[in-house]
Amino acid sequence: MALYRRIPGAIAVITLTNPPVNALSCTVREAIYETVKRATADQEVKAIVLCGANGKFCGGADIKEFSREMRGPPLVPMIDMIEESEKPVVAVIEGVAFGGGLELALGCHYRIAHSGAQVGLTEVTLGLLPAAGGTQRLPRLIGVPAALDIITTGRHVSAQEAVRLGIVDKVTDSSAMEEAIEFAKTVAGEPMGPRRLSLWTAACPEDLDSLLEGALVRIRQRSRGALAPVACVQAVRAAASLPFAQGMKKEQELMAYLFTSGQARAMQYCFFTQRAAARWTTPSGASWENTKARPVRQAAVIGLGTMGKGIAVSLSRAGIPVIAVETEQKRLKAGRKAVNSMLTRESQKRGLAEAHLGSISFTLDLRKLRDTDLVIEAVFEDMALKKQIFSKLSSVCRPDALLCTNTSGLNIDEIASAASRPELVVGTHFFAPAHVMKLLEVVCGPRTSPVAVATAMQLAKRLEKIGVVVGNCSGFVGNRMMRPYTEQAYYLLEEGARPEEVDLVLEEFGFAMGIFRVMDLSGLDVGWRSRKELGLTGPKLPPGTEARSRGGKRYSPLPDILCESGRLGQKTGRGWYLYEKERVATPDPWLQSFLEDYRSRFGIQSRRVGQDEILERCLYSLINEGFRILQEGIAASPEDIDVIYVSGYGWPRHRGGPMFYAWMVGLPKVLDKLEHYHRTHPDIPNLAPSSMLRKLVARGSPPVHQWRALIQQHSSQL
Ligand SMILES: CCCCCCC[C@H](O)CC(=O)SCCNC(=O)CCNC(=O)[C@H](O)C(C)(C)COP(=O)([O-])OP(=O)([O-])OC[C@H]1O[C@@H](n2cnc3c(N)ncnc32)[C@H](O)[C@@H]1OP(=O)([O-])[O-]
Ligand SMILES: NC(=O)c1ccc[n+]([C@@H]2O[C@H](COP(=O)([O-])OP(=O)(O)OC[C@H]3O[C@@H](n4cnc5c(N)ncnc54)[C@H](O)[C@@H]3O)[C@@H](O)[C@H]2O)c1
């Protein structure tokens, strides 16, 4: 709702009151109409101040209403009514003014912001465009180039930048409300015509076409296949070239097209599932609601390699003091140098004051960890080494200290067995680069206690990451699902495809990089090392093992052969591609003839592999593993799997995540295709449809949010 009060000085104050973010629900819109009408009709009122309760102006339209039939007064005429008011309307922007919230403020005649506030037209992140006049008013206010950037990226703009750009008229460190009231008194009685943005013309560069073309190129690089940012460009073009009324018509047409799109549905699903992941539960009844996290005042990181450095920076950035431990002086020195320069860059970029950073001390002595509340181990992926460290930590650390491991897939319970307090051992699986990537898989072993899970999830929040609780199995959720996906990519090469063909299909789907480019970037030796550990190749492989089979299942030795010949990816200048110019992947004729020789050596008839087959075999095998994970209770819900893939594995947001995508495609189709591919390739067991998928199809393919109820909780590993 919206509260109305009159205060001395002939000012009416209208306060949006809809916790937690004052979203513009049907009731709020009705109340705004009513209160603005009341203020304009009241002879005693000379100016109106519009603000939000609880220090937040407005989080925009109520997204929950988008999946229901729209009721109540629409936003556009409501904002027009405010703009048309003869009495000045001043918006008080505290906290946030996002989406429809900023559009509402743009309909006001003046905007006063608190210095801590943020504004933005964030609709594009929900698969939409600002459809309450935002695409037409913002370019008129700040010019086409700046508006184009804000509308197509949906980025959050600080109050300082907002005043620089002209989005707000004034920024204050003290009370924005008091400032606005005083300001309103000074403009009461002035003519409001010049303040109506709908009457302005958008400042536009001479070469509008090349500006818009450049934006489309960037959109294609950032989110290929996404409809909303392209529609945003079209709407801004309308603002630059058409009168306001016609621009508004264009905005509405484009919104009507986006509003019912599968992409908008997928992105709004991502918005809610990301928040739902924080509400974790385990079958034992422990949950975010009934388990209190331990406070973390002091943390430690063991190992300052690729991951440890980023983890230390994340902790420090959250204001947590860190002790970083290495094995030898040289590595310690290199780690310290790298961490310090990362922190300097970070604080420059984010404008963080040094005082807000947690101090980092560097040591070779594990005994310094006796007062830490939480330790994160990030040493080599070696079970014996990890067990040795957990055993040492048990004697050094306080008995209530939480011991976390950053392993990418080793058995958490085996690591815990080396600790004196297995119930306080938990996996905290960060993703590279750890100070950038949002995902944190919180891996719960069979003996991990609820308090350990709660503390790790609380830590994720403090680090501004998205924590998702998963069960203990090889590769957990994310990496486990990647394996069949990667294997299919190898098999497709064996059968006749080229790396660039596979990558193109995946990139057209929306991944920023195809799987072969990704492997070249992270180094082919990473997977090679783990296959050697598992005895799939290298010295542990029993003599006489068939080249293309392991344990009766199909195996591709292609990546092993590449590694043996020194092709490790970008770092060696060649892998699945050739890198003559640093980081630029070009198809390699050598690889093409190598693949031809390989096929003839093993008598494989090369064939033209179609784009549909590439996409289906890669994605459906990954999805099928997701169903197995649900069946085994390694993930609590399909939503959790989707959050992991969207926030940690570059799954395109406008596709919702693998499980959501499977539902959008149609579960019967996914089942049918898997059956078909499994019939054709009976030696690839992963292609055999999981019983969970069959069960869901038999139950009529219910929507994703209903799957959780159908999952057999008794098999849960959480
Ligand atoms: C044809 C039809 C025409 C329509 C016209 C459209 C006009 C317009 O252009 C469209 C929009 O405005 S689109 C909208 C554009 N707006 C945006 O894109 C802003 C989206 N919101 C945000 O970015 C963040 O929530 C904030 C930064 C506002 C707060 O962050 P924080 O402090 O970390 O808090 P938190 O944990 O994030 O959220 C707390 C709770 O509030 C919930 N909730 C939040 N916003 C909601 C909303 N708008 N609605 C409903 N609910 C919303 C959220 O789900 C959560 O509840 P849950 O039960 O736990 O799920
Ligand atoms: N690199 C990735 O992309 C990635 C992603 C997620 C998880 N992980 C996991 O994170 C862990 C670390 O991986 P990484 O890539 O950072 O490894 P890395 O090889 O880059 O670094 C490991 C560091 O640990 C140090 N170390 C080894 N033994 C030590 C000891 N006893 N005490 C203190 N320090 C010791 C080494 O000196 C080295 O600096 C592994 O378990 C890995 O599986 C890696």
CSV table of C-alpha atoms in Angstrom, one decimal, residues 243-585:
chain,number,residue,atom,x,y,z
A,243,PRO,CA,8.0,11.3,-30.6
A,244,PHE,CA,7.3,10.1,-27.0
A,245,ALA,CA,3.8,8.7,-27.7
A,246,GLN,CA,5.1,6.6,-30.6
A,247,GLY,CA,8.1,5.5,-28.6
A,248,MET,CA,5.8,4.3,-25.8
A,249,LYS,CA,3.8,2.3,-28.3
A,250,LYS,CA,6.9,0.6,-29.5
A,251,GLU,CA,8.0,-0.1,-25.9
A,252,GLN,CA,4.6,-1.7,-25.2
A,253,GLU,CA,4.8,-3.8,-28.4
A,254,LEU,CA,8.3,-5.1,-27.6
A,255,MET,CA,7.2,-5.8,-24.0
A,256,ALA,CA,4.2,-7.8,-25.1
A,257,TYR,CA,6.5,-10.0,-27.2
A,258,LEU,CA,9.0,-10.5,-24.3
A,259,PHE,CA,6.5,-10.9,-21.5
A,260,THR,CA,5.1,-14.2,-22.7
A,261,SER,CA,8.5,-15.6,-24.0
A,262,GLY,CA,10.1,-18.7,-22.6
A,263,GLN,CA,13.2,-16.7,-21.9
A,264,ALA,CA,11.4,-14.3,-19.6
A,265,ARG,CA,10.0,-17.3,-17.8
A,266,ALA,CA,13.4,-18.8,-17.5
A,267,MET,CA,15.1,-15.7,-16.2
A,268,GLN,CA,12.4,-15.0,-13.6
A,269,TYR,CA,12.7,-18.6,-12.5
A,270,CYS,CA,16.4,-18.0,-12.0
A,271,PHE,CA,15.7,-14.9,-9.9
A,272,PHE,CA,13.5,-16.9,-7.5
A,273,THR,CA,15.5,-20.1,-7.4
A,274,GLN,CA,18.7,-18.3,-6.6
A,275,ARG,CA,17.0,-16.9,-3.5
A,276,ALA,CA,15.3,-20.2,-2.7
A,277,ALA,CA,18.7,-22.0,-2.5
A,278,ALA,CA,19.5,-20.1,0.7
A,279,ARG,CA,16.5,-21.9,2.3
A,280,TRP,CA,18.2,-25.3,2.6
A,281,THR,CA,16.9,-28.3,4.4
A,282,THR,CA,18.1,-31.8,5.1
A,283,PRO,CA,15.9,-34.9,5.5
A,284,SER,CA,16.9,-35.1,9.2
A,285,GLY,CA,14.8,-31.9,9.7
A,286,ALA,CA,17.7,-29.5,10.0
A,287,SER,CA,17.2,-26.3,8.0
A,288,TRP,CA,18.1,-22.7,7.6
A,289,GLU,CA,15.3,-21.9,9.9
A,290,ASN,CA,16.2,-24.0,12.9
A,291,THR,CA,20.0,-24.1,12.7
A,292,LYS,CA,22.2,-21.3,13.9
A,293,ALA,CA,25.4,-20.6,12.1
A,294,ARG,CA,28.6,-20.2,14.2
A,295,PRO,CA,30.2,-16.7,14.0
A,296,VAL,CA,33.3,-16.5,11.9
A,297,ARG,CA,35.6,-13.8,13.2
A,298,GLN,CA,38.9,-15.3,12.0
A,299,ALA,CA,39.5,-17.6,9.1
A,300,ALA,CA,42.5,-19.4,7.5
A,301,VAL,CA,43.3,-20.7,4.0
A,302,ILE,CA,45.8,-23.5,3.4
A,303,GLY,CA,47.5,-23.4,0.0
A,304,LEU,CA,47.9,-20.2,-2.0
A,305,GLY,CA,47.6,-21.7,-5.4
A,306,THR,CA,45.0,-20.8,-8.1
A,307,MET,CA,42.1,-21.3,-5.7
A,308,GLY,CA,43.6,-20.4,-2.3
A,309,LYS,CA,44.5,-16.9,-3.5
A,310,GLY,CA,41.0,-16.1,-4.7
A,311,ILE,CA,39.5,-17.5,-1.5
A,312,ALA,CA,41.7,-15.4,0.7
A,313,VAL,CA,40.8,-12.3,-1.3
A,314,SER,CA,37.0,-13.1,-1.0
A,315,LEU,CA,37.4,-13.5,2.8
A,316,SER,CA,39.3,-10.3,3.2
A,317,ARG,CA,36.9,-8.4,1.0
A,318,ALA,CA,34.1,-9.5,3.4
A,319,GLY,CA,36.1,-8.0,6.3
A,320,ILE,CA,37.2,-11.3,7.7
A,321,PRO,CA,40.8,-11.5,8.9
A,322,VAL,CA,42.7,-14.3,7.2
A,323,ILE,CA,45.8,-16.4,8.0
A,324,ALA,CA,47.2,-17.9,4.8
A,325,VAL,CA,49.4,-20.9,5.0
A,326,GLU,CA,51.9,-22.3,2.5
A,327,THR,CA,54.5,-25.1,2.5
A,328,GLU,CA,57.6,-23.2,1.5
A,329,GLN,CA,59.0,-19.7,1.6
A,330,LYS,CA,59.1,-19.2,-2.2
A,331,ARG,CA,55.5,-20.1,-2.7
A,332,LEU,CA,54.5,-18.1,0.3
A,333,LYS,CA,56.2,-15.0,-1.1
A,334,ALA,CA,54.6,-15.5,-4.5
A,335,GLY,CA,51.2,-16.0,-2.9
A,336,ARG,CA,51.5,-12.9,-0.8
A,337,LYS,CA,52.5,-10.8,-3.8
A,338,ALA,CA,49.6,-12.1,-5.9
A,339,VAL,CA,47.0,-11.7,-3.1
A,340,ASN,CA,48.1,-8.2,-2.3
A,341,SER,CA,48.0,-7.1,-5.9
A,342,MET,CA,44.5,-8.7,-6.3
A,343,LEU,CA,43.3,-6.9,-3.3
A,344,THR,CA,44.7,-3.6,-4.6
A,345,ARG,CA,42.9,-4.1,-7.9
A,346,GLU,CA,39.7,-5.1,-6.1
A,347,SER,CA,39.6,-2.1,-3.8
A,348,GLN,CA,40.3,0.3,-6.7
A,349,LYS,CA,37.6,-1.3,-8.8
A,350,ARG,CA,35.0,-1.5,-6.0
A,351,GLY,CA,36.0,1.6,-4.2
A,352,LEU,CA,36.6,-0.4,-1.0
A,353,ALA,CA,38.4,1.4,1.8
A,354,GLU,CA,41.4,-0.5,3.2
A,355,ALA,CA,39.7,-0.3,6.6
A,356,HIS,CA,36.9,-2.5,5.4
A,357,LEU,CA,39.2,-5.3,4.3
A,358,GLY,CA,40.1,-8.1,6.6
A,359,SER,CA,43.8,-8.2,7.3
A,360,ILE,CA,45.8,-11.1,5.8
A,361,SER,CA,48.8,-12.6,7.4
A,362,PHE,CA,51.1,-15.1,5.7
A,363,THR,CA,52.8,-18.0,7.4
A,364,LEU,CA,54.5,-21.4,7.0
A,365,ASP,CA,53.4,-22.5,10.5
A,366,LEU,CA,50.2,-24.4,10.8
A,367,ARG,CA,50.2,-23.8,14.6
A,368,LYS,CA,49.3,-20.2,14.0
A,369,LEU,CA,45.7,-21.5,13.3
A,370,ARG,CA,44.9,-22.2,17.0
A,371,ASP,CA,42.4,-19.3,17.3
A,372,THR,CA,40.7,-19.5,13.9
A,373,ASP,CA,36.9,-20.2,13.7
A,374,LEU,CA,37.1,-21.7,10.2
A,375,VAL,CA,39.8,-23.2,8.0
A,376,ILE,CA,39.5,-23.7,4.2
A,377,GLU,CA,42.0,-26.2,2.8
A,378,ALA,CA,42.9,-25.6,-0.9
A,379,VAL,CA,46.0,-27.8,-1.4
A,380,PHE,CA,46.6,-30.2,-4.4
A,381,GLU,CA,43.8,-32.6,-5.2
A,382,ASP,CA,45.4,-35.5,-3.4
A,383,MET,CA,43.5,-37.6,-0.9
A,384,ALA,CA,46.6,-38.6,1.2
A,385,LEU,CA,47.8,-35.0,1.5
A,386,LYS,CA,44.3,-33.7,2.4
A,387,LYS,CA,43.9,-36.4,5.1
A,388,GLN,CA,47.3,-35.6,6.5
A,389,ILE,CA,46.3,-31.9,6.7
A,390,PHE,CA,43.0,-32.6,8.4
A,391,SER,CA,44.7,-34.8,10.9
A,392,LYS,CA,47.2,-32.0,11.7
A,393,LEU,CA,44.4,-29.4,11.9
A,394,SER,CA,42.6,-31.5,14.4
A,395,SER,CA,45.5,-31.2,16.9
A,396,VAL,CA,46.2,-27.5,16.2
A,397,CYS,CA,42.7,-25.9,15.9
A,398,ARG,CA,40.2,-25.3,18.6
A,399,PRO,CA,37.8,-28.3,18.9
A,400,ASP,CA,34.9,-26.2,17.7
A,401,ALA,CA,36.6,-24.8,14.6
A,402,LEU,CA,35.0,-25.7,11.3
A,403,LEU,CA,37.3,-27.5,8.8
A,404,CYS,CA,36.4,-27.0,5.2
A,405,THR,CA,37.9,-28.5,2.0
A,406,ASN,CA,37.8,-27.0,-1.4
A,407,THR,CA,38.2,-30.4,-3.1
A,408,SER,CA,36.6,-30.5,-6.6
A,409,GLY,CA,35.2,-34.0,-6.1
A,410,LEU,CA,37.0,-36.2,-3.5
A,411,ASN,CA,35.0,-38.0,-0.9
A,412,ILE,CA,34.3,-35.6,1.9
A,413,ASP,CA,33.6,-38.4,4.3
A,414,GLU,CA,37.0,-39.9,3.8
A,415,ILE,CA,38.7,-36.6,4.4
A,416,ALA,CA,36.5,-36.2,7.5
A,417,SER,CA,37.7,-39.6,8.8
A,418,ALA,CA,41.2,-38.1,9.3
A,419,ALA,CA,39.7,-35.3,11.6
A,420,SER,CA,39.0,-35.5,15.3
A,421,ARG,CA,35.6,-33.8,14.6
A,422,PRO,CA,34.1,-35.3,11.4
A,423,GLU,CA,30.8,-33.5,12.1
A,424,LEU,CA,32.6,-30.1,11.6
A,425,VAL,CA,34.1,-31.1,8.3
A,426,VAL,CA,32.3,-29.7,5.2
A,427,GLY,CA,33.1,-29.2,1.6
A,428,THR,CA,33.2,-25.6,0.4
A,429,HIS,CA,33.7,-26.0,-3.3
A,430,PHE,CA,34.6,-22.6,-4.8
A,431,PHE,CA,34.9,-22.0,-8.6
A,432,ALA,CA,37.8,-20.4,-10.4
A,433,PRO,CA,38.5,-17.5,-10.2
A,434,ALA,CA,37.3,-17.8,-6.6
A,435,HIS,CA,37.0,-14.1,-5.9
A,436,VAL,CA,34.9,-13.6,-9.0
A,437,MET,CA,32.6,-16.7,-9.4
A,438,LYS,CA,29.4,-16.5,-7.5
A,439,LEU,CA,28.8,-20.2,-6.8
A,440,LEU,CA,29.7,-22.1,-3.7
A,441,GLU,CA,28.7,-25.8,-3.5
A,442,VAL,CA,28.4,-26.6,0.2
A,443,VAL,CA,29.1,-30.3,0.3
A,444,CYS,CA,27.5,-32.2,3.2
A,445,GLY,CA,29.0,-35.6,4.1
A,446,PRO,CA,27.1,-38.2,6.0
A,447,ARG,CA,28.6,-37.0,9.2
A,448,THR,CA,28.5,-33.3,8.6
A,449,SER,CA,26.4,-31.6,11.2
A,450,PRO,CA,23.7,-29.0,10.5
A,451,VAL,CA,25.7,-26.3,12.3
A,452,ALA,CA,28.6,-26.9,9.9
A,453,VAL,CA,26.2,-26.6,6.9
A,454,ALA,CA,24.6,-23.5,8.4
A,455,THR,CA,28.0,-21.8,9.0
A,456,ALA,CA,29.2,-22.6,5.5
A,457,MET,CA,26.0,-21.2,4.0
A,458,GLN,CA,26.2,-18.1,6.2
A,459,LEU,CA,29.8,-17.7,5.0
A,460,ALA,CA,28.6,-17.9,1.3
A,461,LYS,CA,26.2,-15.0,2.0
A,462,ARG,CA,28.9,-12.9,3.7
A,463,LEU,CA,31.2,-13.5,0.7
A,464,GLU,CA,28.3,-12.4,-1.6
A,465,LYS,CA,28.2,-15.9,-3.1
A,466,ILE,CA,25.3,-18.2,-3.9
A,467,GLY,CA,25.6,-21.2,-1.6
A,468,VAL,CA,23.9,-24.4,-2.6
A,469,VAL,CA,23.9,-27.4,-0.3
A,470,VAL,CA,24.7,-30.7,-2.1
A,471,GLY,CA,25.4,-34.3,-1.1
A,472,ASN,CA,28.7,-36.2,-1.1
A,473,CYS,CA,29.5,-38.1,-4.3
A,474,SER,CA,32.4,-38.1,-6.8
A,475,GLY,CA,32.3,-34.6,-8.5
A,476,PHE,CA,29.3,-33.5,-6.3
A,477,VAL,CA,26.6,-31.9,-8.5
A,478,GLY,CA,28.3,-29.6,-11.0
A,479,ASN,CA,31.4,-31.6,-12.0
A,480,ARG,CA,29.6,-34.9,-11.9
A,481,MET,CA,27.1,-33.6,-14.6
A,482,MET,CA,30.0,-32.2,-16.6
A,483,ARG,CA,31.6,-35.6,-17.2
A,484,PRO,CA,29.0,-37.2,-19.5
A,485,TYR,CA,28.7,-33.9,-21.3
A,486,THR,CA,32.5,-33.8,-22.0
A,487,GLU,CA,32.6,-37.5,-22.9
A,488,GLN,CA,29.8,-37.0,-25.5
A,489,ALA,CA,31.9,-34.2,-27.0
A,490,TYR,CA,34.9,-36.6,-27.4
A,491,TYR,CA,32.6,-39.3,-28.9
A,492,LEU,CA,31.2,-36.8,-31.4
A,493,LEU,CA,34.8,-36.1,-32.6
A,494,GLU,CA,35.5,-39.8,-32.9
A,495,GLU,CA,32.4,-40.2,-35.1
A,496,GLY,CA,33.2,-37.3,-37.5
A,497,ALA,CA,32.6,-33.9,-35.9
A,498,ARG,CA,35.2,-31.2,-35.6
A,499,PRO,CA,35.9,-29.3,-32.3
A,500,GLU,CA,34.8,-26.0,-33.9
A,501,GLU,CA,31.5,-27.6,-35.0
A,502,VAL,CA,30.7,-28.8,-31.5
A,503,ASP,CA,31.7,-25.5,-30.0
A,504,LEU,CA,29.7,-23.5,-32.4
A,505,VAL,CA,26.5,-25.4,-31.6
A,506,LEU,CA,27.1,-24.9,-27.8
A,507,GLU,CA,27.9,-21.3,-28.3
A,508,GLU,CA,24.8,-20.8,-30.4
A,509,PHE,CA,22.8,-22.4,-27.6
A,510,GLY,CA,24.2,-19.6,-25.3
A,511,PHE,CA,27.3,-20.8,-23.6
A,512,ALA,CA,30.0,-18.2,-23.7
A,513,MET,CA,32.5,-20.8,-24.8
A,514,GLY,CA,32.1,-24.3,-26.3
A,515,ILE,CA,33.5,-27.2,-24.3
A,516,PHE,CA,36.7,-27.6,-26.4
A,517,ARG,CA,37.6,-23.9,-25.9
A,518,VAL,CA,36.9,-24.3,-22.2
A,519,MET,CA,39.2,-27.3,-21.9
A,520,ASP,CA,41.9,-25.4,-23.8
A,521,LEU,CA,41.6,-22.5,-21.4
A,522,SER,CA,41.7,-24.5,-18.2
A,523,GLY,CA,44.4,-26.9,-19.4
A,524,LEU,CA,43.9,-30.4,-20.8
A,525,ASP,CA,46.2,-31.8,-18.1
A,526,VAL,CA,43.7,-31.2,-15.4
A,527,GLY,CA,41.4,-33.9,-16.6
A,528,TRP,CA,44.4,-36.1,-17.7
A,529,ARG,CA,45.7,-36.1,-14.1
A,530,SER,CA,42.4,-37.2,-12.7
A,531,ARG,CA,42.0,-39.9,-15.4
A,532,LYS,CA,45.5,-41.2,-14.5
A,533,GLU,CA,44.5,-41.1,-10.8
A,534,LEU,CA,41.4,-43.2,-11.6
A,535,GLY,CA,43.6,-45.7,-13.6
A,536,LEU,CA,41.8,-44.9,-16.8
A,537,THR,CA,45.1,-44.1,-18.5
A,538,GLY,CA,48.8,-43.9,-17.7
A,539,PRO,CA,50.9,-46.3,-15.6
A,540,LYS,CA,48.0,-47.6,-13.5
A,541,LEU,CA,46.1,-48.9,-16.6
A,542,PRO,CA,46.3,-52.7,-16.7
A,543,PRO,CA,48.3,-53.9,-19.7
A,544,GLY,CA,46.2,-55.2,-22.6
A,545,THR,CA,43.3,-52.9,-21.9
A,546,GLU,CA,41.4,-52.1,-25.1
A,547,ALA,CA,42.1,-48.5,-26.3
A,548,ARG,CA,38.5,-47.5,-26.5
A,549,SER,CA,36.8,-49.4,-23.7
A,550,ARG,CA,37.0,-49.3,-19.9
A,551,GLY,CA,35.1,-51.9,-17.8
A,552,GLY,CA,32.9,-52.8,-20.8
A,553,LYS,CA,32.0,-49.1,-21.4
A,554,ARG,CA,33.0,-46.9,-24.2
A,555,TYR,CA,36.0,-44.7,-23.5
A,556,SER,CA,37.7,-42.1,-25.7
A,557,PRO,CA,41.5,-41.9,-25.4
A,558,LEU,CA,41.5,-38.8,-27.6
A,559,PRO,CA,42.3,-36.2,-24.8
A,560,ASP,CA,45.0,-38.6,-23.4
A,561,ILE,CA,46.7,-38.8,-26.7
A,562,LEU,CA,46.7,-35.0,-27.1
A,563,CYS,CA,48.2,-34.6,-23.7
A,564,GLU,CA,50.9,-37.2,-24.3
A,565,SER,CA,51.9,-35.3,-27.4
A,566,GLY,CA,52.3,-32.1,-25.3
A,567,ARG,CA,49.1,-30.4,-26.5
A,568,LEU,CA,47.8,-29.1,-23.2
A,569,GLY,CA,45.7,-26.1,-24.5
A,570,GLN,CA,46.3,-22.4,-24.5
A,571,LYS,CA,49.4,-22.6,-22.2
A,572,THR,CA,51.3,-24.8,-24.8
A,573,GLY,CA,49.9,-22.8,-27.8
A,574,ARG,CA,47.9,-25.9,-29.0
A,575,GLY,CA,45.3,-28.2,-27.7
A,576,TRP,CA,41.9,-28.8,-29.5
A,577,TYR,CA,42.8,-25.5,-31.3
A,578,LEU,CA,45.9,-23.7,-32.4
A,579,TYR,CA,46.9,-20.5,-30.6
A,580,GLU,CA,49.3,-18.6,-32.7
A,581,LYS,CA,48.1,-15.3,-31.3
A,582,GLU,CA,47.7,-15.5,-27.5
A,583,ARG,CA,44.1,-16.6,-26.6
A,584,VAL,CA,42.8,-16.6,-30.2
A,585,ALA,CA,41.6,-20.1,-31.1
